[in-house]
XYZ file of C-alpha atoms in Angstrom:
678
model
C 145.137 109.792 145.979
C 148.655 110.539 144.648
C 150.207 108.257 147.251
C 147.751 105.494 146.309
C 148.584 105.784 142.619
C 152.339 105.717 143.227
C 152.025 102.699 145.511
C 149.846 100.858 143.006
C 152.169 101.674 140.111
C 155.189 100.414 142.030
C 153.444 97.165 142.974
C 152.276 96.545 139.429
C 155.625 97.393 137.891
C 157.231 94.707 140.042
C 154.929 92.123 138.451
C 157.062 91.286 135.405
C 154.793 89.964 132.655
C 155.450 86.732 130.845
C 157.237 87.603 127.608
C 155.028 85.598 125.292
C 155.296 85.895 121.527
C 151.802 87.237 121.023
C 151.178 90.139 118.661
C 150.543 93.583 120.111
C 147.371 95.018 118.574
C 145.113 97.998 119.167
C 141.594 97.905 120.501
C 140.417 99.018 117.071
C 142.129 95.979 115.525
C 140.000 93.825 117.827
C 136.723 95.703 117.500
C 136.337 96.775 113.867
C 134.115 94.324 112.001
C 133.273 94.731 108.289
C 129.488 94.320 108.482
C 128.035 94.566 111.996
C 124.522 94.349 110.578
C 125.051 90.667 109.812
C 127.982 89.681 112.041
C 129.302 91.698 114.972
C 132.018 89.205 115.960
C 135.583 90.448 116.240
C 137.762 89.634 113.214
C 140.330 88.407 115.760
C 137.919 86.018 117.516
C 139.919 83.248 119.194
C 143.301 84.994 118.793
C 145.681 85.552 121.687
C 146.846 89.170 121.726
C 148.604 91.880 123.715
C 146.911 95.271 123.983
C 147.862 98.662 125.426
C 145.091 100.997 126.522
C 143.739 103.370 129.156
C 141.493 101.885 131.856
C 138.050 103.502 131.936
C 136.851 101.654 135.058
C 138.027 99.651 138.009
C 137.516 95.884 138.209
C 134.378 95.724 140.313
C 132.098 98.480 139.036
C 130.655 96.590 136.041
C 128.159 93.821 136.666
C 129.604 90.546 135.394
C 128.610 88.040 138.071
C 131.464 86.424 139.987
C 134.106 87.655 137.562
C 136.191 90.822 137.313
C 136.122 93.201 134.385
C 137.648 96.483 133.200
C 136.827 98.601 130.154
C 139.971 99.577 128.237
C 140.195 102.253 125.501
C 142.758 103.157 122.877
C 144.514 106.411 123.682
C 143.298 107.773 120.326
C 139.599 107.527 121.280
C 136.792 107.571 118.709
C 134.697 104.680 117.363
C 135.775 101.057 117.820
C 138.171 102.207 120.546
C 136.928 100.464 123.725
C 136.789 96.801 124.705
C 135.878 94.840 127.820
C 138.585 92.717 129.437
C 137.437 89.895 131.704
C 139.015 87.661 134.319
C 136.891 84.518 134.484
C 138.489 82.873 137.529
C 138.467 85.024 140.653
C 138.516 82.308 143.337
C 141.384 79.909 142.638
C 144.683 80.364 144.431
C 146.942 82.957 142.860
C 144.265 84.600 140.718
C 144.985 87.983 142.323
C 148.352 87.929 140.600
C 146.753 89.175 137.384
C 146.711 92.599 139.102
C 143.304 93.436 137.636
C 141.883 94.455 141.022
C 144.564 97.157 141.367
C 143.697 98.807 138.051
C 142.078 102.230 138.383
C 140.583 104.611 135.793
C 143.395 106.403 133.994
C 145.993 103.621 134.296
C 147.789 102.978 131.007
C 148.118 99.196 130.961
C 149.350 96.331 128.820
C 147.413 93.086 129.072
C 147.319 89.744 127.279
C 144.291 87.599 126.567
C 142.124 85.668 124.163
C 139.517 87.506 122.092
C 136.017 86.102 122.681
C 132.347 86.939 122.242
C 129.564 86.736 124.824
C 127.225 85.083 124.203
C 128.968 82.764 121.790
C 126.363 83.065 119.038
C 124.125 85.755 117.587
C 124.528 89.358 118.685
C 127.338 89.532 121.210
C 129.754 91.688 123.180
C 133.437 91.454 122.299
C 135.699 90.621 125.236
C 139.346 89.844 125.890
C 139.675 87.087 128.484
C 142.882 87.483 130.482
C 145.515 84.772 130.172
C 145.304 82.590 133.290
C 147.196 79.506 132.127
C 149.903 80.593 131.896
C 148.957 83.537 134.078
C 150.100 86.806 132.494
C 149.834 89.823 134.855
C 148.641 93.206 133.699
C 151.506 95.690 133.446
C 150.970 99.364 134.305
C 152.905 101.681 131.983
C 151.788 105.025 133.416
C 148.807 107.263 133.998
C 146.799 108.997 131.260
C 143.739 111.259 131.355
C 140.504 109.313 131.063
C 138.999 110.228 127.655
C 136.040 112.581 127.696
C 132.687 111.081 126.664
C 131.838 111.238 122.974
C 128.677 113.249 122.273
C 126.181 111.142 120.306
C 122.452 111.080 119.640
C 119.882 108.372 120.292
C 119.812 107.778 116.540
C 123.447 106.653 116.748
C 122.210 103.524 118.541
C 119.241 102.811 116.283
C 120.967 100.169 114.115
C 123.780 97.666 114.447
C 125.811 99.566 111.870
C 125.555 102.831 113.818
C 125.720 101.442 117.339
C 128.366 98.710 117.183
C 131.349 101.100 116.794
C 130.521 102.540 120.234
C 130.297 99.247 122.135
C 131.698 99.716 125.688
C 132.520 103.401 125.010
C 131.828 106.337 127.309
C 129.264 108.571 125.566
C 127.041 111.550 126.238
C 123.493 112.163 125.000
C 122.386 115.783 125.217
C 118.945 117.390 125.466
C 117.097 114.121 125.973
C 113.633 113.710 127.490
C 112.789 111.069 130.074
C 110.091 108.963 128.424
C 109.731 106.069 130.874
C 111.428 106.119 134.258
C 110.075 102.687 135.181
C 110.911 100.519 132.205
C 111.428 97.348 134.233
C 114.556 95.919 135.803
C 115.281 99.396 137.238
C 115.897 100.691 133.708
C 114.611 103.886 132.104
C 114.011 105.185 128.581
C 115.028 108.535 127.073
C 114.368 110.145 123.707
C 116.222 113.035 122.093
C 115.417 115.469 119.301
C 116.137 112.832 116.625
C 112.990 111.007 117.750
C 114.917 107.838 118.592
C 115.084 106.266 122.039
C 117.775 104.656 124.198
C 117.492 102.562 127.346
C 119.300 103.766 130.471
C 120.693 100.575 131.955
C 122.114 99.256 135.228
C 125.385 97.731 134.004
C 127.163 99.827 136.634
C 126.991 98.127 140.067
C 127.010 101.275 142.237
C 124.160 102.796 140.229
C 122.162 99.574 140.436
C 122.641 99.494 144.211
C 121.297 103.046 144.533
C 118.253 102.275 142.395
C 117.349 98.980 144.059
C 117.775 100.379 147.574
C 115.567 103.383 146.819
C 118.375 105.855 147.497
C 118.015 107.159 143.937
C 115.232 107.258 141.356
C 115.382 108.179 137.702
C 114.187 111.754 137.010
C 110.446 112.217 136.438
C 109.011 111.501 133.025
C 109.127 114.585 130.846
C 112.329 115.896 132.445
C 114.921 117.264 130.041
C 118.444 116.096 130.720
C 121.934 115.169 129.520
C 123.151 111.619 130.155
C 126.690 110.234 130.356
C 127.345 106.492 130.491
C 128.955 103.415 129.008
C 127.403 101.701 125.999
C 126.290 98.118 126.498
C 125.443 95.823 123.607
C 122.256 94.201 124.910
C 123.165 91.054 122.910
C 119.568 89.861 123.075
C 118.733 89.503 119.397
C 116.947 92.848 119.143
C 119.872 94.925 117.850
C 119.643 97.119 120.933
C 122.225 99.147 122.817
C 121.850 100.769 126.218
C 123.719 103.476 128.096
C 124.674 102.891 131.746
C 125.371 105.933 133.918
C 128.006 105.452 136.618
C 126.323 107.611 139.260
C 123.480 110.134 139.626
C 125.977 112.854 138.704
C 126.052 111.390 135.182
C 122.535 112.747 134.683
C 122.280 116.523 134.393
C 118.645 117.629 134.592
C 117.767 120.926 132.880
C 114.087 121.148 133.788
C 111.690 119.012 135.779
C 108.309 118.366 134.192
C 105.251 117.328 136.203
C 105.284 113.805 137.592
C 102.452 111.468 136.581
C 101.887 108.157 138.336
C 99.405 105.654 139.766
C 97.194 105.759 136.672
C 94.065 103.686 137.301
C 90.824 103.164 135.400
C 87.812 102.207 137.484
C 86.709 99.248 135.370
C 88.798 96.521 133.728
C 86.506 95.623 130.812
C 83.752 98.184 130.233
C 80.642 97.445 128.238
C 79.295 99.660 125.479
C 77.151 101.664 127.919
C 79.872 102.222 130.519
C 81.958 105.359 131.003
C 85.514 104.860 132.247
C 86.877 107.046 135.014
C 90.668 107.474 134.863
C 92.539 108.861 137.870
C 96.207 109.673 138.382
C 98.579 111.328 140.812
C 100.003 114.471 139.161
C 102.368 116.859 140.900
C 105.305 119.144 140.116
C 108.516 119.056 142.149
C 109.739 122.564 141.364
C 106.469 124.358 140.638
C 102.743 123.781 140.230
C 100.547 121.827 137.856
C 98.721 124.269 135.570
C 96.695 121.861 133.410
C 96.009 118.145 133.148
C 94.221 116.426 130.283
C 93.109 112.935 129.350
C 93.831 112.201 125.668
C 92.099 109.181 124.155
C 91.406 107.675 120.757
C 89.147 104.880 119.556
C 90.280 102.264 117.033
C 93.209 104.405 115.925
C 91.207 107.550 115.210
C 92.628 111.021 116.066
C 93.065 111.818 119.739
C 90.311 113.580 121.622
C 90.986 115.560 124.799
C 88.980 115.857 127.986
C 90.112 117.796 131.057
C 91.265 116.088 134.218
C 90.235 117.912 137.357
C 91.537 117.938 140.887
C 89.459 115.323 142.662
C 89.782 116.738 146.165
C 90.938 113.375 147.524
C 94.395 114.811 148.262
C 96.668 117.494 146.865
C 97.674 115.642 143.687
C 94.882 113.323 142.475
C 93.237 114.259 139.170
C 90.455 112.432 137.338
C 88.870 112.441 133.886
C 86.166 110.476 132.090
C 86.231 108.603 128.773
C 82.645 108.315 127.479
C 81.040 104.991 126.456
C 82.223 103.449 123.188
C 80.801 100.815 120.861
C 81.130 97.075 121.489
C 84.412 95.517 120.320
C 86.265 98.829 120.040
C 89.792 99.445 121.324
C 90.420 102.563 123.405
C 93.945 103.939 123.872
C 94.712 106.809 126.205
C 97.445 108.883 127.824
C 97.675 111.747 130.293
C 99.209 115.135 129.560
C 100.238 117.651 132.201
C 101.863 121.109 132.015
C 103.465 123.057 134.868
C 103.727 126.777 135.541
C 107.061 126.940 133.664
C 105.557 125.516 130.481
C 107.137 122.067 130.848
C 104.778 119.474 129.381
C 104.865 115.705 129.841
C 102.848 112.931 128.225
C 102.471 109.705 130.158
C 102.942 107.271 128.669
C 104.736 108.619 125.627
C 102.725 107.746 122.520
C 105.858 106.715 120.625
C 106.486 103.971 123.188
C 103.081 102.649 124.199
C 99.676 103.778 125.443
C 97.223 102.603 128.044
C 94.660 100.387 126.349
C 91.417 98.555 127.015
C 88.738 96.737 125.014
C 85.066 97.632 125.104
C 83.121 94.376 125.209
C 79.567 93.479 126.101
C 80.641 89.828 125.986
C 83.447 87.596 124.777
C 86.457 88.737 126.827
C 89.198 86.108 126.697
C 92.866 85.213 126.669
C 93.388 87.106 123.414
C 92.421 90.390 125.027
C 94.764 89.892 128.001
C 97.701 89.169 125.688
C 97.323 91.295 122.573
C 99.421 94.452 122.335
C 100.586 96.509 119.349
C 103.428 98.085 121.320
C 107.079 97.497 122.077
C 109.647 94.990 120.915
C 108.028 91.921 122.416
C 109.625 92.518 125.824
C 109.822 96.157 126.891
C 106.532 98.073 126.588
C 104.778 94.881 125.488
C 103.122 93.953 128.761
C 99.452 93.052 129.016
C 97.106 96.068 129.071
C 95.299 94.380 131.968
C 98.179 94.199 134.468
C 96.763 94.695 137.952
C 93.159 94.039 136.934
C 90.967 91.032 137.754
C 89.521 89.311 134.679
C 87.943 85.992 133.724
C 89.203 83.854 130.838
C 88.419 80.409 129.483
C 90.810 77.950 127.876
C 91.829 74.348 127.388
C 94.520 72.995 129.707
C 97.552 72.053 127.614
C 99.777 70.260 130.122
C 100.044 68.139 133.211
C 101.158 70.385 136.098
C 103.736 67.926 137.435
C 106.553 68.777 134.966
C 106.210 72.385 136.083
C 106.583 71.692 139.814
C 102.809 71.541 140.255
C 102.785 75.343 140.364
C 101.354 76.402 137.023
C 99.798 75.247 133.799
C 99.196 76.653 130.321
C 95.774 77.185 128.791
C 94.826 78.095 125.210
C 91.674 79.365 123.555
C 92.810 78.662 119.985
C 95.047 76.158 118.274
C 95.889 78.335 115.284
C 95.719 82.038 116.151
C 98.377 83.991 118.086
C 97.802 85.806 121.398
C 95.671 82.921 122.669
C 97.803 81.286 125.378
C 98.448 82.214 129.014
C 100.071 80.796 132.151
C 97.768 80.057 135.098
C 99.692 80.430 138.358
C 97.866 77.908 140.511
C 99.345 75.187 142.743
C 95.958 74.179 144.180
C 94.020 72.904 141.183
C 95.142 69.673 139.491
C 93.659 69.902 136.001
C 94.331 67.343 133.310
C 95.251 68.103 129.713
C 92.005 68.584 127.805
C 90.088 70.116 130.705
C 88.181 73.248 129.708
C 88.619 75.691 132.588
C 87.291 79.104 133.508
C 89.795 81.123 135.515
C 89.204 84.364 137.378
C 92.369 86.069 138.562
C 94.712 89.021 138.587
C 96.884 89.668 135.532
C 100.560 90.435 136.081
C 103.891 90.184 134.275
C 106.221 87.577 135.759
C 109.635 88.554 134.383
C 107.912 89.682 131.153
C 105.652 86.603 130.934
C 101.931 87.380 131.262
C 100.159 85.208 133.809
C 96.808 85.037 135.581
C 96.734 84.220 139.289
C 93.453 83.133 140.902
C 93.224 84.607 144.409
C 91.093 81.721 145.688
C 91.636 78.769 143.338
C 88.982 76.629 145.029
C 86.402 79.167 143.839
C 88.143 81.047 141.036
C 89.019 78.005 138.876
C 86.087 76.054 137.453
C 86.471 72.931 135.330
C 83.700 73.284 132.763
C 84.282 69.990 130.942
C 86.875 67.231 130.679
C 88.299 65.008 127.959
C 88.463 67.691 125.296
C 91.168 67.357 122.636
C 94.379 69.236 123.364
C 95.279 71.668 120.584
C 97.987 70.506 118.203
C 101.159 72.604 118.294
C 101.302 75.480 115.822
C 104.079 74.806 113.291
C 106.309 77.866 112.954
C 109.871 78.704 111.979
C 112.665 79.269 114.470
C 113.005 82.801 113.080
C 109.368 83.573 113.922
C 109.845 82.525 117.538
C 113.279 83.822 118.502
C 114.032 87.059 120.327
C 114.805 88.961 117.133
C 111.198 88.373 115.973
C 109.970 90.892 118.566
C 106.182 91.171 118.723
C 105.769 88.146 116.465
C 107.573 86.020 119.047
C 105.554 87.665 121.831
C 102.286 86.784 120.092
C 102.939 83.055 120.549
C 103.857 83.358 124.237
C 102.509 80.467 126.358
C 101.157 78.613 123.318
C 102.181 75.133 122.213
C 104.403 75.564 119.161
C 106.545 73.319 116.983
C 109.595 73.767 114.776
C 110.647 71.186 112.220
C 113.860 70.126 110.487
C 116.043 72.147 112.825
C 119.728 71.664 113.561
C 121.661 72.333 116.751
C 123.781 75.397 115.949
C 125.021 76.135 119.459
C 125.238 73.446 122.114
C 126.091 75.926 124.880
C 124.808 79.436 124.071
C 125.691 80.626 127.586
C 129.264 79.332 127.489
C 131.371 79.150 129.578
C 128.309 78.484 131.751
C 125.670 75.833 131.119
C 122.123 76.683 132.137
C 120.568 73.701 130.427
C 119.887 75.412 127.108
C 120.896 74.778 123.511
C 120.057 76.581 120.278
C 118.595 75.274 117.024
C 118.001 76.791 113.606
C 115.830 75.701 110.683
C 117.523 78.250 108.430
C 115.413 81.220 109.499
C 117.226 82.180 112.714
C 118.639 80.705 115.906
C 116.176 79.772 118.663
C 116.879 78.571 122.187
C 115.510 75.387 123.763
C 115.105 75.501 127.547
C 114.881 73.035 130.447
C 111.921 74.768 132.116
C 109.998 71.511 132.633
C 111.322 69.204 135.345
C 110.813 66.277 132.989
C 113.088 67.721 130.280
C 116.774 68.065 131.134
C 117.631 69.769 127.829
C 121.380 70.354 127.869
C 122.037 69.759 131.577
C 123.273 66.287 130.662
C 125.218 67.658 127.621
C 123.290 65.332 125.331
C 122.979 67.609 122.321
C 125.893 68.469 120.044
C 126.295 70.950 117.226
C 125.090 69.555 113.923
C 122.524 67.239 115.516
C 119.313 67.319 113.480
C 115.746 67.057 114.690
C 112.625 66.001 112.862
C 110.771 68.285 115.267
C 110.921 70.050 118.603
C 107.760 71.265 120.293
C 106.779 72.880 123.567
C 105.542 76.150 125.015
C 106.806 79.498 123.761
C 108.382 81.127 126.799
C 110.506 84.128 127.763
C 113.277 84.125 130.370
C 116.639 85.811 130.868
C 116.442 88.100 127.834
C 115.421 85.436 125.303
C 112.358 83.740 123.904
C 112.741 79.986 124.218
C 111.019 76.698 123.521
C 110.032 74.792 126.674
C 109.304 71.132 125.820
C 107.005 69.354 128.259
C 109.200 66.264 128.265
C 111.526 64.158 126.129
C 108.588 63.043 124.005
C 108.410 66.600 122.622
C 111.660 66.241 120.658
C 112.547 63.739 117.958
C 115.937 63.274 116.375
C 116.327 63.221 112.637
C 116.773 59.452 112.675
C 113.269 59.207 114.117
C 114.297 58.213 117.634
C 113.025 60.304 120.568
C 115.687 61.551 122.939
C 115.693 59.639 126.232
C 112.742 57.448 125.228
C 112.815 55.724 128.621
C 112.221 58.955 130.509
C 108.657 59.147 129.233
C 108.008 55.937 131.198
C 109.231 57.194 134.558
C 107.013 57.488 137.621
C 107.238 60.953 139.167
C 106.696 61.977 142.796
C 106.557 65.648 143.740
C 107.748 67.062 147.037
C 104.756 67.307 149.397
C 103.146 70.737 149.612
C 103.709 72.644 151.795
C 107.054 71.330 152.936
C 107.800 71.957 155.777
C 104.177 71.967 156.896
C 101.856 71.493 159.829
C 98.636 69.493 159.781
C 97.849 69.167 156.073
C 100.074 68.059 153.178
C 99.150 67.582 149.530
C 100.827 64.515 148.007
C 101.107 64.426 144.208
C 102.472 61.774 141.858
C 102.141 60.802 138.200
C 101.977 57.387 136.547
C 102.918 56.893 132.881
C 100.697 53.805 132.798
C 98.264 51.942 135.038
C 100.075 50.400 138.003
C 99.686 48.831 141.432
C 100.721 51.568 143.823
C 101.812 51.515 147.437
C 102.518 54.739 149.296
C 103.978 54.835 152.765
C 105.427 57.258 155.288
C 108.542 56.196 157.211
C 110.616 57.733 159.969
C 114.376 58.076 159.537
C 114.915 54.767 161.333
C 112.988 53.031 158.552
C 109.857 52.301 160.600
C 106.573 52.670 158.730
C 104.476 55.420 160.306
C 101.524 55.396 157.939
C 100.385 53.345 154.941
C 98.086 55.088 152.498
C 95.221 53.192 150.931
C 96.093 53.349 147.225
C 96.141 50.071 145.250
C 95.594 49.807 141.495
C 95.478 53.178 139.752
C 95.126 54.450 136.202
C 97.765 56.409 134.305
C 97.845 60.148 134.990
C 98.372 62.591 137.829
C 97.037 61.701 141.265
C 96.738 63.804 144.387
C 95.720 63.140 147.978
C 95.802 65.048 151.240
C 97.542 63.706 154.349
C 96.372 65.162 157.666
C 99.635 64.637 159.542
C 98.420 61.581 161.478
C 99.825 58.062 161.689
C 98.056 54.797 160.942
C 96.429 54.823 164.396
C 94.970 58.268 163.897
C 97.479 59.987 166.175
C 99.259 63.158 165.159
C 102.856 62.367 164.259
C 105.707 64.001 166.127
C 107.517 66.948 164.629
C 110.484 65.863 162.553
C 111.639 64.596 159.174
C 109.967 61.649 157.470
C 110.387 59.799 154.189
C 107.484 59.467 151.760
C 108.027 56.367 149.603
C 106.073 55.520 146.445
C 106.204 52.078 144.807
C 104.539 51.688 141.393
C 105.103 48.215 139.956
C 108.913 47.978 139.686
C 109.655 51.707 140.116
C 110.282 53.404 143.448
C 110.447 57.114 144.281
C 110.888 58.918 147.592
C 110.689 62.462 148.965
C 111.451 63.929 152.381
C 108.678 65.666 154.311
C 109.243 67.894 157.351
C 106.446 68.099 159.918
C 106.243 71.164 162.170
C 104.067 71.746 165.232
């Protein structure tokens, strides 16, 4: 190791930095902001600076996509003392000359860069982006001890004012309890004696690799432990910070409580005369399970306890019974277990969320699948019916074509929250206004609740057609954005509308562009997404800061750490001058890729017409010869679907290969490739 350090120091010392006339500042100069509760941006945002500090990490340990990054701390330590430096370009010729990949923990370095924030609006992480034009190498000045972690409590991350000073710092939380070792995204949740909670995150690449490969798992719920890790500003509008351990050794477990898992109730929606049997796997790694209890309450009343007994099915399955409850009541429950050393665990922890179900003799619907009183709108806010098969009824709110023919949104109310859901179904082709009954399994698709029929031909019934589609619910941007928490979650998958909003950030993911922009009506910034194929959003860089809209409407959606508006098409937005964006796009004929593709003997062909048209549809080989002409002719506006059996015009099965499907509708032509397999 000594030889490596000396070699690296010599190589880096030979890289003479460009002597630019930029001020030398401390990390604290960059990080300290007067009022982090309202604005956590660096006071030096946009400035070019030189900084001296001690490297806390190497360049590849922190997850930052295709870039390189090192955490650098002032030698003095304390609050406001650590910042993230980033090299954006890692592929162009000569980019290795910055020397960032040679930096190791403990190197005392001088670097030059531009102070930035990511993302560029709202809550953000302060960064210093290395100078690449002109390229200014990092200079190594020596080797210093890596600062010891600062001991903090979970309460120290409970607000922006308390948490922001520790952004990117190495910290230690002592005497914490594992509350949720399966939070989602391979994260976990701990709580200490202050009663506050902190997420254990996967910012550290080696730790993430261990978790995702199954080589390591977070300690069992109820375990008492100390945690060391780097603080990450979640920058997701919730004012949250997480702590990312570097390796399993950063978690020191004092005592292992019993492990509780695979909690299942035997009925999804019980009636008022039905008891509910709850089973769970309960075992103790370093001892034995002494007692297990089922704690439940009805409509918020005090908890009642009933014993869970060993079922005899195996060596760790316990079961308990919740007696029948009255119609329309809400039952919450958790499981408590104690081992022979007196370690007790509750699962789930009542301060985070509880298991929940509704008692209904009739009337189960979308509202019941969606409603939850728990969490921040993302974590711990999943449907209480995940994994269960239920039946719901709602009005179809969209044509499936803009959403790749794979899913559609249904609503059971046009005014009340918690009444929209995504139906994951590429078989049925409903039209807006169809009243459908859907039986399917509830799951969370990246924190979006959806229902998936297992056999759509049977499980989706169109009860009536031609019903009015619900008008969008008019809300403020501040009621729909990520910071709104459960309020934003309550409108998930419903058609909503914001009015008199202005573009406040044309590229909220800068320097990248993922097709989103942000608007604000004065109540808070809210992202607009390009989820629908028929709405390009910002992919064509159409929208600029300051642009005003009369309205924007679409489905409330969640993706990549933010709630967003997903317009169905360009007709769902109107500029302040009263002119829809891309008015011509609403008149375009659309042809979907055949499904499946590649495929064998049966292909579903789907297209949409904005108006009635004379349609011709043909299949051609790559030499341009027509293989099959479909009998179409004059057709009405709307979505149309047909099935092709893989045969040519003479009734013979076509050869395996690639063909071109060509649609002509009046003066518009569309084409898609189709691959036939045998």
